[in-house]
mmCIF file of C-alpha atoms in Angstrom:
data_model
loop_
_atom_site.group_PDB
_atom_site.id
_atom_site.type_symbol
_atom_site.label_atom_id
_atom_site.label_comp_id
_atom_site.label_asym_id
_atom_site.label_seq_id
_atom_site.Cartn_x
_atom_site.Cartn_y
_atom_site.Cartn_z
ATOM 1 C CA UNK A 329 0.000 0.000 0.000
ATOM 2 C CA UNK A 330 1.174 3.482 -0.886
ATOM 3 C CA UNK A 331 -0.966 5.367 1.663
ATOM 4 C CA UNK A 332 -3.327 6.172 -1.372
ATOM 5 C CA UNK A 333 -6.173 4.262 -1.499
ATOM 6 C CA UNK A 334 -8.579 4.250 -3.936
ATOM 7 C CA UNK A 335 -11.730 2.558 -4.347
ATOM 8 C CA UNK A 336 -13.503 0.929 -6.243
ATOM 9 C CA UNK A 337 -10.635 -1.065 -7.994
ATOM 10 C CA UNK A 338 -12.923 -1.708 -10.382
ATOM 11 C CA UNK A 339 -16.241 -0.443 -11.947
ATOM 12 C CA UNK A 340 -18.612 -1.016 -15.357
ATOM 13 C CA UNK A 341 -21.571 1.115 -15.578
ATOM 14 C CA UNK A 342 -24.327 1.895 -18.121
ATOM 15 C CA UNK A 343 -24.275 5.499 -19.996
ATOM 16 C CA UNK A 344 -27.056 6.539 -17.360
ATOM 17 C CA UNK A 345 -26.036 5.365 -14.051
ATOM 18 C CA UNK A 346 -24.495 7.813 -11.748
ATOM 19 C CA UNK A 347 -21.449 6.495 -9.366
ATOM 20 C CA UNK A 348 -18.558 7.550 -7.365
ATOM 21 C CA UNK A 349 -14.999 7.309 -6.737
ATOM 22 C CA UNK A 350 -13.265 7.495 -4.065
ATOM 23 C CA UNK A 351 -9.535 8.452 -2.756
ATOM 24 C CA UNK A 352 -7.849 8.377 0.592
ATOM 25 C CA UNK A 353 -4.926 9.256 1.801
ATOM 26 C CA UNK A 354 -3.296 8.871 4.905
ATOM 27 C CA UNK A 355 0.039 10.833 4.251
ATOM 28 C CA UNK A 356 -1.238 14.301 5.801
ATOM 29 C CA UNK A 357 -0.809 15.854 2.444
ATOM 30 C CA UNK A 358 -2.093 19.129 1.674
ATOM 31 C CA UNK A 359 -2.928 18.601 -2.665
ATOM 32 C CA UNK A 360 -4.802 15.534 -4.184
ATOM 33 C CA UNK A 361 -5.103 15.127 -7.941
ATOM 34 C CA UNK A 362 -7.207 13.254 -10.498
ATOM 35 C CA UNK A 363 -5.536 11.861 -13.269
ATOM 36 C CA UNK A 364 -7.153 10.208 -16.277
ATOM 37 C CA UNK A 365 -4.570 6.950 -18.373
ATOM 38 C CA UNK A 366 -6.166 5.863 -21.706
ATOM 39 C CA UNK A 367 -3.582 3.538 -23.686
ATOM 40 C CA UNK A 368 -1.062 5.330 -25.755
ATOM 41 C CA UNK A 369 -1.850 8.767 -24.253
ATOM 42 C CA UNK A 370 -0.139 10.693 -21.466
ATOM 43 C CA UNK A 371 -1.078 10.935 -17.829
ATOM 44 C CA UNK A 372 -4.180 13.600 -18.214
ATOM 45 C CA UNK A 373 -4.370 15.925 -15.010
ATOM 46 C CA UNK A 374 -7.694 16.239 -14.587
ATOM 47 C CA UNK A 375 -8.511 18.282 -11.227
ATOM 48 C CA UNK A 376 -6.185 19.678 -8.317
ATOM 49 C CA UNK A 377 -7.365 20.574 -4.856
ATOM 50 C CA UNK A 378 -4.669 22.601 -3.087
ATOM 51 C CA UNK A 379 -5.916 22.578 1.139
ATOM 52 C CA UNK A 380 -9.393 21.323 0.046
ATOM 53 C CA UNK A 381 -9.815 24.172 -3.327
ATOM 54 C CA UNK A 382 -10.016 23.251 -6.476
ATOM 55 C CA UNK A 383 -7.257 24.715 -8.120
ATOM 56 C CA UNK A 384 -7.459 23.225 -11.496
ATOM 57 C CA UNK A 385 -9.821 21.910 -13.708
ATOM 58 C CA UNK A 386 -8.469 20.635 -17.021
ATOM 59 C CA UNK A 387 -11.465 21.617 -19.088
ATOM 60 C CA UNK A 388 -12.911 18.296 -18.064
ATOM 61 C CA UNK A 389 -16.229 17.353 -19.114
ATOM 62 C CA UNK A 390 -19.173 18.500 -16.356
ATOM 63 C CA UNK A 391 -20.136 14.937 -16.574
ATOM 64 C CA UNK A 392 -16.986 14.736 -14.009
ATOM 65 C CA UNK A 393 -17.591 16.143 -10.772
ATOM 66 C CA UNK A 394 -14.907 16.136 -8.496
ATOM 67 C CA UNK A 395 -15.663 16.911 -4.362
ATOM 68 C CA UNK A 396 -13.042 17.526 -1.494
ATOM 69 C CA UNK A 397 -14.960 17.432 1.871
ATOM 70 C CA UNK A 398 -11.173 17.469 3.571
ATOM 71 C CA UNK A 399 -7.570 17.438 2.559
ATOM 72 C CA UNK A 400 -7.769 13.465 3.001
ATOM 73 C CA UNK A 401 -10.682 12.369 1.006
ATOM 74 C CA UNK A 402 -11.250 13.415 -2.548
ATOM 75 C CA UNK A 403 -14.546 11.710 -4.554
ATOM 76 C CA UNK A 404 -15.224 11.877 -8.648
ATOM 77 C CA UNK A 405 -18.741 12.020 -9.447
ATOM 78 C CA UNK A 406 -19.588 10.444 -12.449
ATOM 79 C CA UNK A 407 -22.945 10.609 -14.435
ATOM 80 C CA UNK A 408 -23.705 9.895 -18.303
ATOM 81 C CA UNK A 409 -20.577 9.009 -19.591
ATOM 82 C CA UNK A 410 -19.416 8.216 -22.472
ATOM 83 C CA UNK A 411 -17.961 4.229 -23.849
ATOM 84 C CA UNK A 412 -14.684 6.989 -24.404
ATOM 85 C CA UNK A 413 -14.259 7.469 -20.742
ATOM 86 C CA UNK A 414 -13.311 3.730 -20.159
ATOM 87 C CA UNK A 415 -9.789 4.827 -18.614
ATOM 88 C CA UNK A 416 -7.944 3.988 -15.771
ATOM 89 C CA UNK A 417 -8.793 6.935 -13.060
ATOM 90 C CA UNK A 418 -5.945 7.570 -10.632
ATOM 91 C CA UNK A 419 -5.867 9.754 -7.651
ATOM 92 C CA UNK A 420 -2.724 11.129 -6.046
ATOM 93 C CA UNK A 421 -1.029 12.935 -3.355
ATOM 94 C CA UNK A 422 1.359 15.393 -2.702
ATOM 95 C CA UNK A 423 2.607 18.154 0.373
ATOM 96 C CA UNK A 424 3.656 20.286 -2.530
ATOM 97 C CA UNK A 425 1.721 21.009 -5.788
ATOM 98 C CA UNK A 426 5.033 19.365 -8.170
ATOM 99 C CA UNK A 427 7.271 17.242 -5.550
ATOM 100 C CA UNK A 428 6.829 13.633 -4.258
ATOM 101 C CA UNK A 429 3.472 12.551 -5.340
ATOM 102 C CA UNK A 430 2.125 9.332 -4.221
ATOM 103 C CA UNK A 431 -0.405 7.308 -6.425
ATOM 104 C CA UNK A 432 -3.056 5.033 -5.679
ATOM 105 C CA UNK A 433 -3.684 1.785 -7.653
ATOM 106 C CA UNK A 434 -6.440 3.095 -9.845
ATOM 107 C CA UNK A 435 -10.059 2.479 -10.469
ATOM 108 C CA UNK A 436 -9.833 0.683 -14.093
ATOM 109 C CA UNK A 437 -13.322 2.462 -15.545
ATOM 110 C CA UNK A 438 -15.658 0.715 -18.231
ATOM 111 C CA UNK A 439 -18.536 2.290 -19.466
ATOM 112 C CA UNK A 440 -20.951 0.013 -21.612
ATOM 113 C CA UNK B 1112 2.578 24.855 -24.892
ATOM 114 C CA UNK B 1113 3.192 22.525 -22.106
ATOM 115 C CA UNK B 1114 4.550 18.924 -23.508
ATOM 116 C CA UNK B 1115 6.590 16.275 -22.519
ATOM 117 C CA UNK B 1116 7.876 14.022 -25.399
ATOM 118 C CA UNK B 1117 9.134 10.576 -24.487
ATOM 119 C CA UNK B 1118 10.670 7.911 -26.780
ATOM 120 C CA UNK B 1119 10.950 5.375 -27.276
ATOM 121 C CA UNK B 1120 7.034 3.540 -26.572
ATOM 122 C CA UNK B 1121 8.596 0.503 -26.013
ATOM 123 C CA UNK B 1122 12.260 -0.863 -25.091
ATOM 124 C CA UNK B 1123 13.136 -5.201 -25.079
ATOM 125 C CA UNK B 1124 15.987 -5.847 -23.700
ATOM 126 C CA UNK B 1125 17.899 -8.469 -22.464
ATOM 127 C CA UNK B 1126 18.781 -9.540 -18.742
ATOM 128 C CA UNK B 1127 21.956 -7.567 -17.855
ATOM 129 C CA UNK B 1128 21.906 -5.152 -20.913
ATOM 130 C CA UNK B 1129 21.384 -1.243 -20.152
ATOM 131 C CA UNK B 1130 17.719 0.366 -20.823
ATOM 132 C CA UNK B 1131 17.832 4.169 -22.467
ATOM 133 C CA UNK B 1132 14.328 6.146 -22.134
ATOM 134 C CA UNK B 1133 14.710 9.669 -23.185
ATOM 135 C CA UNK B 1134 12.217 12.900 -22.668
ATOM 136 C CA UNK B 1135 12.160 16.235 -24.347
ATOM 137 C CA UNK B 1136 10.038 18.710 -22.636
ATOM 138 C CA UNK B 1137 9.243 22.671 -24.105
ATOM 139 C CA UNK B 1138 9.356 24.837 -21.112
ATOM 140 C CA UNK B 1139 12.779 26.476 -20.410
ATOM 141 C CA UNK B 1140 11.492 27.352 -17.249
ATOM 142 C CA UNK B 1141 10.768 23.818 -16.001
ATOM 143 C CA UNK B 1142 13.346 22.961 -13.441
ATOM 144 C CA UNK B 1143 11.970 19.201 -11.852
ATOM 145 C CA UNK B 1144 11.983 16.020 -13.706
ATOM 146 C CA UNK B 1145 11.120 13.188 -12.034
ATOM 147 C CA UNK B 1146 10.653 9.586 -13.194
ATOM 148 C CA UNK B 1147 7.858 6.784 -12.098
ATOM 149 C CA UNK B 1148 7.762 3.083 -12.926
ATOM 150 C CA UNK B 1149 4.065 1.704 -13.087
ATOM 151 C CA UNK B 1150 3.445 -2.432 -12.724
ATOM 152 C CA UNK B 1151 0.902 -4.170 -13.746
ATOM 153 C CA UNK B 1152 -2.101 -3.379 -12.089
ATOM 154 C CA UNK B 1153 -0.400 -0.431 -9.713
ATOM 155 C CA UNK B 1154 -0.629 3.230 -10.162
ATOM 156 C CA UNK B 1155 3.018 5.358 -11.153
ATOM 157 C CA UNK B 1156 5.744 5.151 -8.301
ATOM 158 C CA UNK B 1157 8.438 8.052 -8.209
ATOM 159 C CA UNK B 1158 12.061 6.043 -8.530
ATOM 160 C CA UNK B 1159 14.202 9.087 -9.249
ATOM 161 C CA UNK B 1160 14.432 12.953 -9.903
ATOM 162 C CA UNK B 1161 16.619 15.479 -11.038
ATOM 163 C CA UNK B 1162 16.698 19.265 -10.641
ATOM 164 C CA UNK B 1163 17.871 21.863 -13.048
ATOM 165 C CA UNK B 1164 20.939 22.690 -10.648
ATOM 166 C CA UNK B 1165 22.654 19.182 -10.874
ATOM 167 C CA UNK B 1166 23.252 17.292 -14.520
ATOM 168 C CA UNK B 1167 23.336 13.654 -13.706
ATOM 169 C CA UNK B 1168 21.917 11.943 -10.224
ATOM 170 C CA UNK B 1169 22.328 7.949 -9.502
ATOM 171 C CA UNK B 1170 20.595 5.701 -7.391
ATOM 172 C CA UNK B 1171 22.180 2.057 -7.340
ATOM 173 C CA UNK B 1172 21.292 1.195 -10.915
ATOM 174 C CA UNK B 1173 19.376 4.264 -12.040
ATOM 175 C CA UNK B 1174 20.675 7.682 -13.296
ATOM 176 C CA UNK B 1175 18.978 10.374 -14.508
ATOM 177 C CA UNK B 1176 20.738 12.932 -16.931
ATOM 178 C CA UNK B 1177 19.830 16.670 -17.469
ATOM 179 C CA UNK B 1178 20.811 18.969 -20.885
ATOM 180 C CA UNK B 1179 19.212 22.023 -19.779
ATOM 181 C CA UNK B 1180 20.431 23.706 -22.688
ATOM 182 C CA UNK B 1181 18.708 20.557 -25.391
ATOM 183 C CA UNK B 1182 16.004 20.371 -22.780
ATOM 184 C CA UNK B 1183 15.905 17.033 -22.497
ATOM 185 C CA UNK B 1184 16.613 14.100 -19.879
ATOM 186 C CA UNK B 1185 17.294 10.898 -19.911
ATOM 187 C CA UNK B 1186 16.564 7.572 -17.574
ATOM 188 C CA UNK B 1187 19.540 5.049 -18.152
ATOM 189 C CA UNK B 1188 19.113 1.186 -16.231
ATOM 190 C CA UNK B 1189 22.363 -0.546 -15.648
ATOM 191 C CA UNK B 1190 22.462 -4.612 -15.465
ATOM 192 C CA UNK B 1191 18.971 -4.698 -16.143
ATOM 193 C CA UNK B 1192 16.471 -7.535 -14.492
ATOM 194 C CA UNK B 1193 13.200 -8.855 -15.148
ATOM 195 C CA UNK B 1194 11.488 -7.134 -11.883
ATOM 196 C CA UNK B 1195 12.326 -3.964 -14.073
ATOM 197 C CA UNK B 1196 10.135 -4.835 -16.596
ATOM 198 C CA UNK B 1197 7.144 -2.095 -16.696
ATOM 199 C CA UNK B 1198 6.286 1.685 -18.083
ATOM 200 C CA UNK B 1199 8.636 4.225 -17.313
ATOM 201 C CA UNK B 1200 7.083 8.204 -17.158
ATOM 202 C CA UNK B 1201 9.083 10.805 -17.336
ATOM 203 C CA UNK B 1202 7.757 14.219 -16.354
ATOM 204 C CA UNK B 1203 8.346 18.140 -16.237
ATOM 205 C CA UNK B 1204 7.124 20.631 -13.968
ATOM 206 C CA UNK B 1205 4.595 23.675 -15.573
ATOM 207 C CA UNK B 1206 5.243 26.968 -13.242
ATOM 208 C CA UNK B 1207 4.742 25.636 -9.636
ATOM 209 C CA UNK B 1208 1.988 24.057 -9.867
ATOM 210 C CA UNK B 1209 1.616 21.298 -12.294
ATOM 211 C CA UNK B 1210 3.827 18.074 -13.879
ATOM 212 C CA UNK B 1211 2.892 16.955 -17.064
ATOM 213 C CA UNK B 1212 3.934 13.567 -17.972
ATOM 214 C CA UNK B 1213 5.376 11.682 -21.092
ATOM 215 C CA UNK B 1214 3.244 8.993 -22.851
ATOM 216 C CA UNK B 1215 5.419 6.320 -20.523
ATOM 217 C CA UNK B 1216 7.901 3.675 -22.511
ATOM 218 C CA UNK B 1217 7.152 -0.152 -21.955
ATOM 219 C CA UNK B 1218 10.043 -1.711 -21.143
ATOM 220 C CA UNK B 1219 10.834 -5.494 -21.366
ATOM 221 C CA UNK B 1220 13.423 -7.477 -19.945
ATOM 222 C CA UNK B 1221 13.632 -11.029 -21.132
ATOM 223 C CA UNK B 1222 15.742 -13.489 -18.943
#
């Protein structure tokens, strides 16, 4: 275990079901990330939250809703997506916005 | 813009033989480059990173060059094993507040 966890590790849902991810980290870290891996493409940052504020948001899609209650749980709300949004949806940690993150293990997404 | 180039996409070598992955990145400003390793089935785990203020850094069998001037790095494996076998990142810091990463380079090491 990195002291990210992530669950689920796994998830298929429909093009109209709503469901959530979740991240937690136990590192006292200030900034937690969402990152988005497709095959052959880069890491994709898709939302920062710097001491609980959203600092970034990639021009993401609103059918990604990201929500930090506290600087140790981060959630990504997902509803209507798309078959292209199958990804692998990682969440990470960090005490500084560009040093020493720490990843979780994923949540491999399918949408069908 | 901000963009990391990494080559190449995938790397075979064999047992004991040195691995090469090289990154290019466009910011002159960026001044951290770290590297992750991501196995099968895990999420990206830093392994080694360089500032702008030093040009080479080892770790046991890692090093990681800079050419600040070429901007571009490079992550060299010595006496390579299977248990190194995975994708490789590279990555570049974006002002102070981002890294964006390369597309990652599959490497294989056959025993």
């Amino acid at each position: 275990e990195t002291g990210v966890t992530q669950t689920p590790r796994h998830l298929v849902m429909g093009m109209t079901n709503k469901k959530s991810l979740k991240c937690e980290q136990h590192l006292g870290h200030n900034a937690m990330y969402w990152y988005k891996q497709s095959a052959k493409k880069p890491l994709e940052l898709m939302f920062v939250y710097n001491f609980k504020e959203q600092t970034e948001n990639n021009s993401v899609p609103s059918r990604f809703s990201p929500e930090c209650p506290n600087s140790s749980h981060l959630f990504l709300h997902l509803h209507t997506l798309q078959p292209e949004d199958s990804a692998l949806y990682l969440c990470a940690s960090s005490q500084d916005p560009v040093y020493g993150y720490t990843f979780g293990s994923g949540t491999r997404l399918t949408v069908v | 813009g901000e963009n990391v180039e990494q080559h190449p996409s995938t790397l075979s070598v064999q047992e004991g033989d040195s691995a090469v992955i090289k990154c290019t990145y466009s910011d002159s400003a960026s001044n951290y480059f770290p590297w992750y390793k991501q196995e099968l089935g895990k999420g990206p785990q830093l392994i080694i990173d360089i500032r702008s203020n030093v040009g080479e850094k080892k770790d046991q069998r890692i090093a990681v060059t800079l050419n600040k001037t070429a901007k571009h790095f490079s992550l060299h494996i010595t006496e390579t094993q299977p248990e190194d076998s995975a994708v490789y990142f590279c990555a570049a810091n974006f002002n102070t507040d981002k890294l964006i990463f390369g597309t990652g380079t599959r490497l294989q090491v056959f025993p």
